[in-house]
XYZ file of C-alpha atoms in Angstrom:
333
model
C 179.427 109.083 177.495
C 177.737 112.331 178.955
C 178.424 113.604 183.185
C 174.342 113.903 184.658
C 175.847 114.971 187.736
C 176.573 118.345 185.895
C 174.330 119.424 183.522
C 173.477 123.265 183.149
C 169.391 124.032 184.010
C 167.820 126.780 183.256
C 164.391 127.626 185.394
C 163.857 131.449 184.048
C 161.527 133.206 186.428
C 160.259 129.867 188.028
C 163.149 129.164 190.629
C 160.586 127.179 193.144
C 158.799 124.987 189.233
C 158.176 121.407 190.384
C 158.813 118.992 187.594
C 160.047 115.352 187.105
C 163.391 116.593 186.339
C 163.866 116.848 190.173
C 163.264 112.909 190.793
C 166.161 110.754 190.242
C 164.567 108.003 188.847
C 162.220 110.114 186.421
C 166.107 111.596 185.061
C 167.550 108.133 184.728
C 164.448 106.804 182.811
C 163.920 110.018 180.494
C 167.895 109.801 179.586
C 168.217 106.135 179.001
C 165.399 106.381 176.692
C 167.046 109.708 174.758
C 170.180 107.395 174.397
C 168.410 104.268 172.645
C 166.468 106.649 171.042
C 169.376 107.909 169.276
C 171.107 105.330 169.070
C 167.726 103.572 167.109
C 169.254 106.517 164.376
C 173.165 105.546 164.604
C 173.837 108.233 167.101
C 174.854 108.965 170.489
C 175.128 111.585 172.666
C 178.818 113.655 173.810
C 179.171 116.567 176.256
C 177.030 118.614 178.519
C 173.036 118.233 179.042
C 171.289 121.961 179.021
C 168.285 121.477 180.830
C 165.458 124.232 180.530
C 162.526 123.726 183.593
C 159.728 125.456 183.173
C 156.100 124.741 184.995
C 154.856 123.274 181.831
C 157.668 122.114 180.266
C 160.824 120.650 180.790
C 163.817 120.656 177.437
C 166.839 119.029 177.317
C 169.568 120.116 174.799
C 171.294 117.089 174.250
C 174.293 117.286 172.027
C 175.210 114.630 169.713
C 178.665 113.955 168.018
C 178.544 114.288 164.950
C 175.736 116.386 163.535
C 173.806 119.627 165.390
C 172.042 118.804 168.765
C 168.486 117.317 169.421
C 165.773 118.043 171.441
C 164.262 116.215 174.471
C 161.272 117.380 175.661
C 158.547 116.242 178.357
C 155.263 117.498 178.416
C 152.918 118.060 181.690
C 150.089 115.502 181.296
C 147.771 118.443 180.498
C 149.593 118.930 177.105
C 150.959 115.337 176.898
C 149.830 114.855 173.000
C 152.277 117.254 171.766
C 154.803 114.608 170.732
C 152.112 112.300 169.261
C 150.602 115.506 167.730
C 154.163 116.149 166.593
C 154.375 112.566 164.444
C 151.330 112.658 163.428
C 151.932 115.876 161.675
C 154.652 114.924 160.488
C 152.970 112.514 158.304
C 150.095 114.882 157.601
C 152.142 117.808 156.446
C 155.953 117.072 156.791
C 156.662 120.235 154.825
C 155.743 122.163 157.886
C 157.308 120.728 160.813
C 159.524 118.763 162.463
C 159.991 115.244 162.183
C 160.921 113.260 165.269
C 163.618 111.091 165.892
C 161.100 109.329 168.703
C 158.132 109.537 170.725
C 156.801 108.266 173.804
C 153.254 109.391 174.051
C 152.035 107.353 176.839
C 155.003 109.545 179.060
C 154.632 112.529 176.960
C 158.248 112.604 175.762
C 159.714 113.576 172.377
C 162.572 113.108 170.667
C 162.993 116.779 168.275
C 166.097 117.100 165.773
C 167.323 120.570 165.487
C 165.909 122.916 163.028
C 168.083 125.536 162.331
C 168.074 129.224 163.270
C 164.699 130.302 165.068
C 162.905 133.364 163.227
C 163.455 134.930 166.906
C 166.948 135.127 165.846
C 166.957 135.899 162.269
C 165.588 138.984 163.148
C 167.525 139.810 165.268
C 170.330 139.904 163.289
C 169.104 140.724 160.158
C 166.586 143.276 158.447
C 163.726 141.481 158.045
C 160.717 143.004 155.962
C 156.746 142.600 156.672
C 156.578 140.790 153.419
C 158.412 137.692 155.613
C 155.821 137.817 158.001
C 153.163 137.773 155.219
C 154.298 134.683 153.261
C 155.038 132.580 157.018
C 151.346 133.850 157.974
C 150.512 132.043 154.114
C 152.483 129.284 154.769
C 151.221 128.706 158.202
C 147.267 129.006 157.178
C 147.905 126.697 153.874
C 149.106 123.903 156.896
C 145.902 124.724 158.454
C 143.688 124.232 155.814
C 145.155 121.109 154.912
C 144.961 119.680 158.557
C 140.768 120.548 158.217
C 140.290 117.004 157.140
C 142.027 115.558 160.295
C 140.465 117.457 163.063
C 138.937 114.650 164.113
C 142.127 112.508 164.760
C 143.570 114.938 166.040
C 141.154 115.338 168.467
C 141.964 111.999 169.159
C 145.276 111.950 170.467
C 144.304 114.411 173.298
C 144.249 117.665 171.215
C 141.570 119.434 173.539
C 139.116 120.488 171.489
C 137.842 124.434 171.374
C 135.412 123.999 168.532
C 133.511 126.930 167.923
C 130.150 126.305 168.624
C 131.806 125.295 172.214
C 133.619 128.639 172.969
C 130.729 129.638 175.337
C 130.920 126.775 177.479
C 134.982 127.275 177.318
C 134.299 130.841 178.974
C 132.364 129.801 181.410
C 134.216 126.893 182.740
C 137.456 129.488 182.390
C 135.593 132.487 184.190
C 133.883 129.848 186.785
C 138.000 128.795 187.918
C 139.685 131.688 187.942
C 140.914 132.697 190.993
C 142.853 135.621 189.926
C 140.361 138.188 188.636
C 139.348 140.961 190.672
C 135.101 141.213 191.333
C 135.192 144.155 188.685
C 136.869 142.235 186.223
C 134.598 139.539 186.445
C 131.278 141.137 186.052
C 132.553 142.994 183.238
C 133.195 139.764 181.790
C 130.025 138.452 183.220
C 127.872 141.403 181.532
C 129.904 140.252 177.972
C 128.593 136.783 177.340
C 125.431 137.620 175.917
C 127.555 139.317 173.576
C 129.987 136.353 173.270
C 127.757 133.729 172.681
C 126.069 135.936 169.697
C 130.446 136.067 168.375
C 130.454 132.342 168.352
C 127.620 131.366 166.674
C 128.521 133.936 164.153
C 131.675 132.671 163.729
C 130.400 129.464 163.352
C 128.170 129.813 160.487
C 130.781 131.582 158.551
C 131.874 128.342 156.753
C 134.991 128.158 157.672
C 135.627 124.565 159.178
C 137.586 124.140 162.716
C 141.133 122.804 161.971
C 144.613 122.633 164.290
C 145.265 125.830 166.537
C 148.948 126.824 167.545
C 147.624 129.022 170.405
C 151.313 130.475 170.816
C 153.088 130.598 167.162
C 155.087 133.951 168.016
C 158.567 134.205 166.350
C 159.934 132.166 169.035
C 157.998 129.309 168.313
C 159.137 128.927 164.142
C 162.229 128.122 162.575
C 163.421 129.879 159.736
C 166.574 128.104 158.253
C 167.002 129.730 155.098
C 164.752 132.421 153.255
C 161.574 131.088 152.633
C 160.686 128.363 154.328
C 159.647 127.937 157.555
C 159.090 125.112 160.082
C 156.216 125.393 162.991
C 156.951 123.581 166.441
C 155.968 123.586 170.093
C 152.175 122.075 170.174
C 151.556 122.351 173.748
C 149.327 124.538 173.319
C 147.139 123.811 170.248
C 143.672 122.913 170.215
C 141.135 122.175 167.543
C 139.100 125.362 166.719
C 138.475 128.205 164.608
C 141.854 128.061 162.476
C 141.581 132.122 162.977
C 142.278 131.933 166.294
C 145.642 131.498 165.256
C 145.995 135.239 163.962
C 146.419 137.319 166.527
C 149.569 136.171 168.745
C 151.487 136.558 165.325
C 150.147 139.336 164.038
C 150.261 141.817 166.985
C 154.769 140.489 167.297
C 154.976 142.028 163.439
C 152.789 145.537 164.856
C 155.019 145.591 167.687
C 158.227 145.138 165.465
C 156.498 147.974 162.228
C 153.324 149.396 163.839
C 150.225 148.633 163.075
C 150.310 149.933 159.893
C 151.958 145.904 158.656
C 148.188 144.455 160.116
C 146.013 144.451 157.223
C 148.965 143.318 155.139
C 149.723 140.480 157.448
C 145.882 139.428 157.598
C 145.369 139.468 154.251
C 148.048 137.521 153.483
C 146.870 135.344 156.160
C 143.622 134.704 154.251
C 144.390 134.367 151.149
C 144.931 130.221 151.231
C 140.574 130.485 152.800
C 139.439 132.695 149.453
C 137.429 130.287 147.313
C 134.599 128.223 148.033
C 132.249 131.158 147.929
C 133.867 133.090 150.628
C 134.340 136.728 149.713
C 137.109 139.093 151.278
C 134.992 140.558 153.293
C 133.439 137.689 154.670
C 136.585 136.243 155.559
C 137.815 139.932 157.247
C 134.972 139.590 159.607
C 135.530 136.236 160.917
C 139.443 137.178 161.172
C 137.926 140.452 163.416
C 135.782 137.788 164.785
C 138.419 134.970 165.832
C 140.630 137.627 167.143
C 138.933 138.450 170.345
C 137.510 134.917 170.796
C 141.482 133.526 170.729
C 141.757 134.480 174.276
C 139.721 131.842 175.248
C 141.887 128.883 174.208
C 145.155 131.437 175.411
C 143.457 131.252 178.450
C 143.092 127.677 178.846
C 146.098 126.830 177.922
C 148.079 128.737 180.844
C 146.906 125.431 183.574
C 148.717 122.986 181.364
C 150.829 122.796 184.258
C 153.049 119.787 185.707
C 150.665 118.898 188.984
C 151.195 121.162 192.460
C 153.319 123.413 190.321
C 154.149 126.608 192.574
C 153.820 129.326 189.380
C 150.485 128.328 189.092
C 149.238 131.332 190.954
C 151.076 133.623 188.564
C 150.027 131.907 185.729
C 146.772 131.888 186.798
C 146.829 135.827 186.574
C 148.497 135.299 183.567
C 145.368 133.171 182.327
C 142.639 136.003 183.895
C 144.777 138.716 182.009
C 144.390 137.076 178.685
C 140.556 136.531 179.910
C 140.304 139.863 180.012
C 141.272 140.687 176.080
C 137.649 139.442 175.492
C 136.632 142.790 176.689
C 138.648 144.594 173.603
C 138.189 145.913 170.377
C 140.348 143.914 167.747
C 142.295 146.504 166.126
C 141.258 144.877 162.821
């Protein structure tokens, strides 16, 4: 048995974040659920819990006797779909994702196995060439391509819709609701709207169907347990949108390590699974160019998926505003 009274708690930069973890009744229910979920697999908890609290999640590392630790995650209502989505992905594309040990879709709880080494940790301890990033992008795009027929089912799980044709309306809502934009910044975005409508119409006409967009696929959001194997996780920011919106975050991280000269190779590796069906390389690259900029909308909206009344909402509104302003920047592609 573990000691509930003395877990280690990491609040990061969000010392005042209010999460359900502060409620004793919630902790008791959640950790009882974890024990029951483990028992169903013949496992038991041992040792001290490590708790990571953020305005957008409660994450608990749970040591387990005789095997690697498992992870309990609780999402706010706005991203409470993550457990159900993870379970569905494990059915549809099992080679690319984690197989959850237990999911409570109604409460936004999930219990996940350890996925091995984070790609970020591999990057810190080894020399990793850009081709590894090309490979992971190629594999991720293959997964997105396979999920196109499941887009409606993904939405029925509660994953937000940010379909390409809907992006102008999402822009309007984000602009109206954001309280952190300065008047001059709001004016710049207002002026941009007619062009944004044209970009969305062009991207929607490109012939690439909407699919699952992770929205925040960086080196800390995927496992690399062995060379050439990648497992994608942390779907709380996901949306159903133009799949190419996923490219920007990953490509920027890689460019930060290797320089902008790797960007064309990364883009083309990502686009490989989308070739065929009458799409030329030039058409795909144009679509990637448009989606790079428009991806800011999905990422800006994801900053609002917080626990209710989270004090961290004010700085996160600022982050959402900064993300929205990326719409005014020309893509580097």
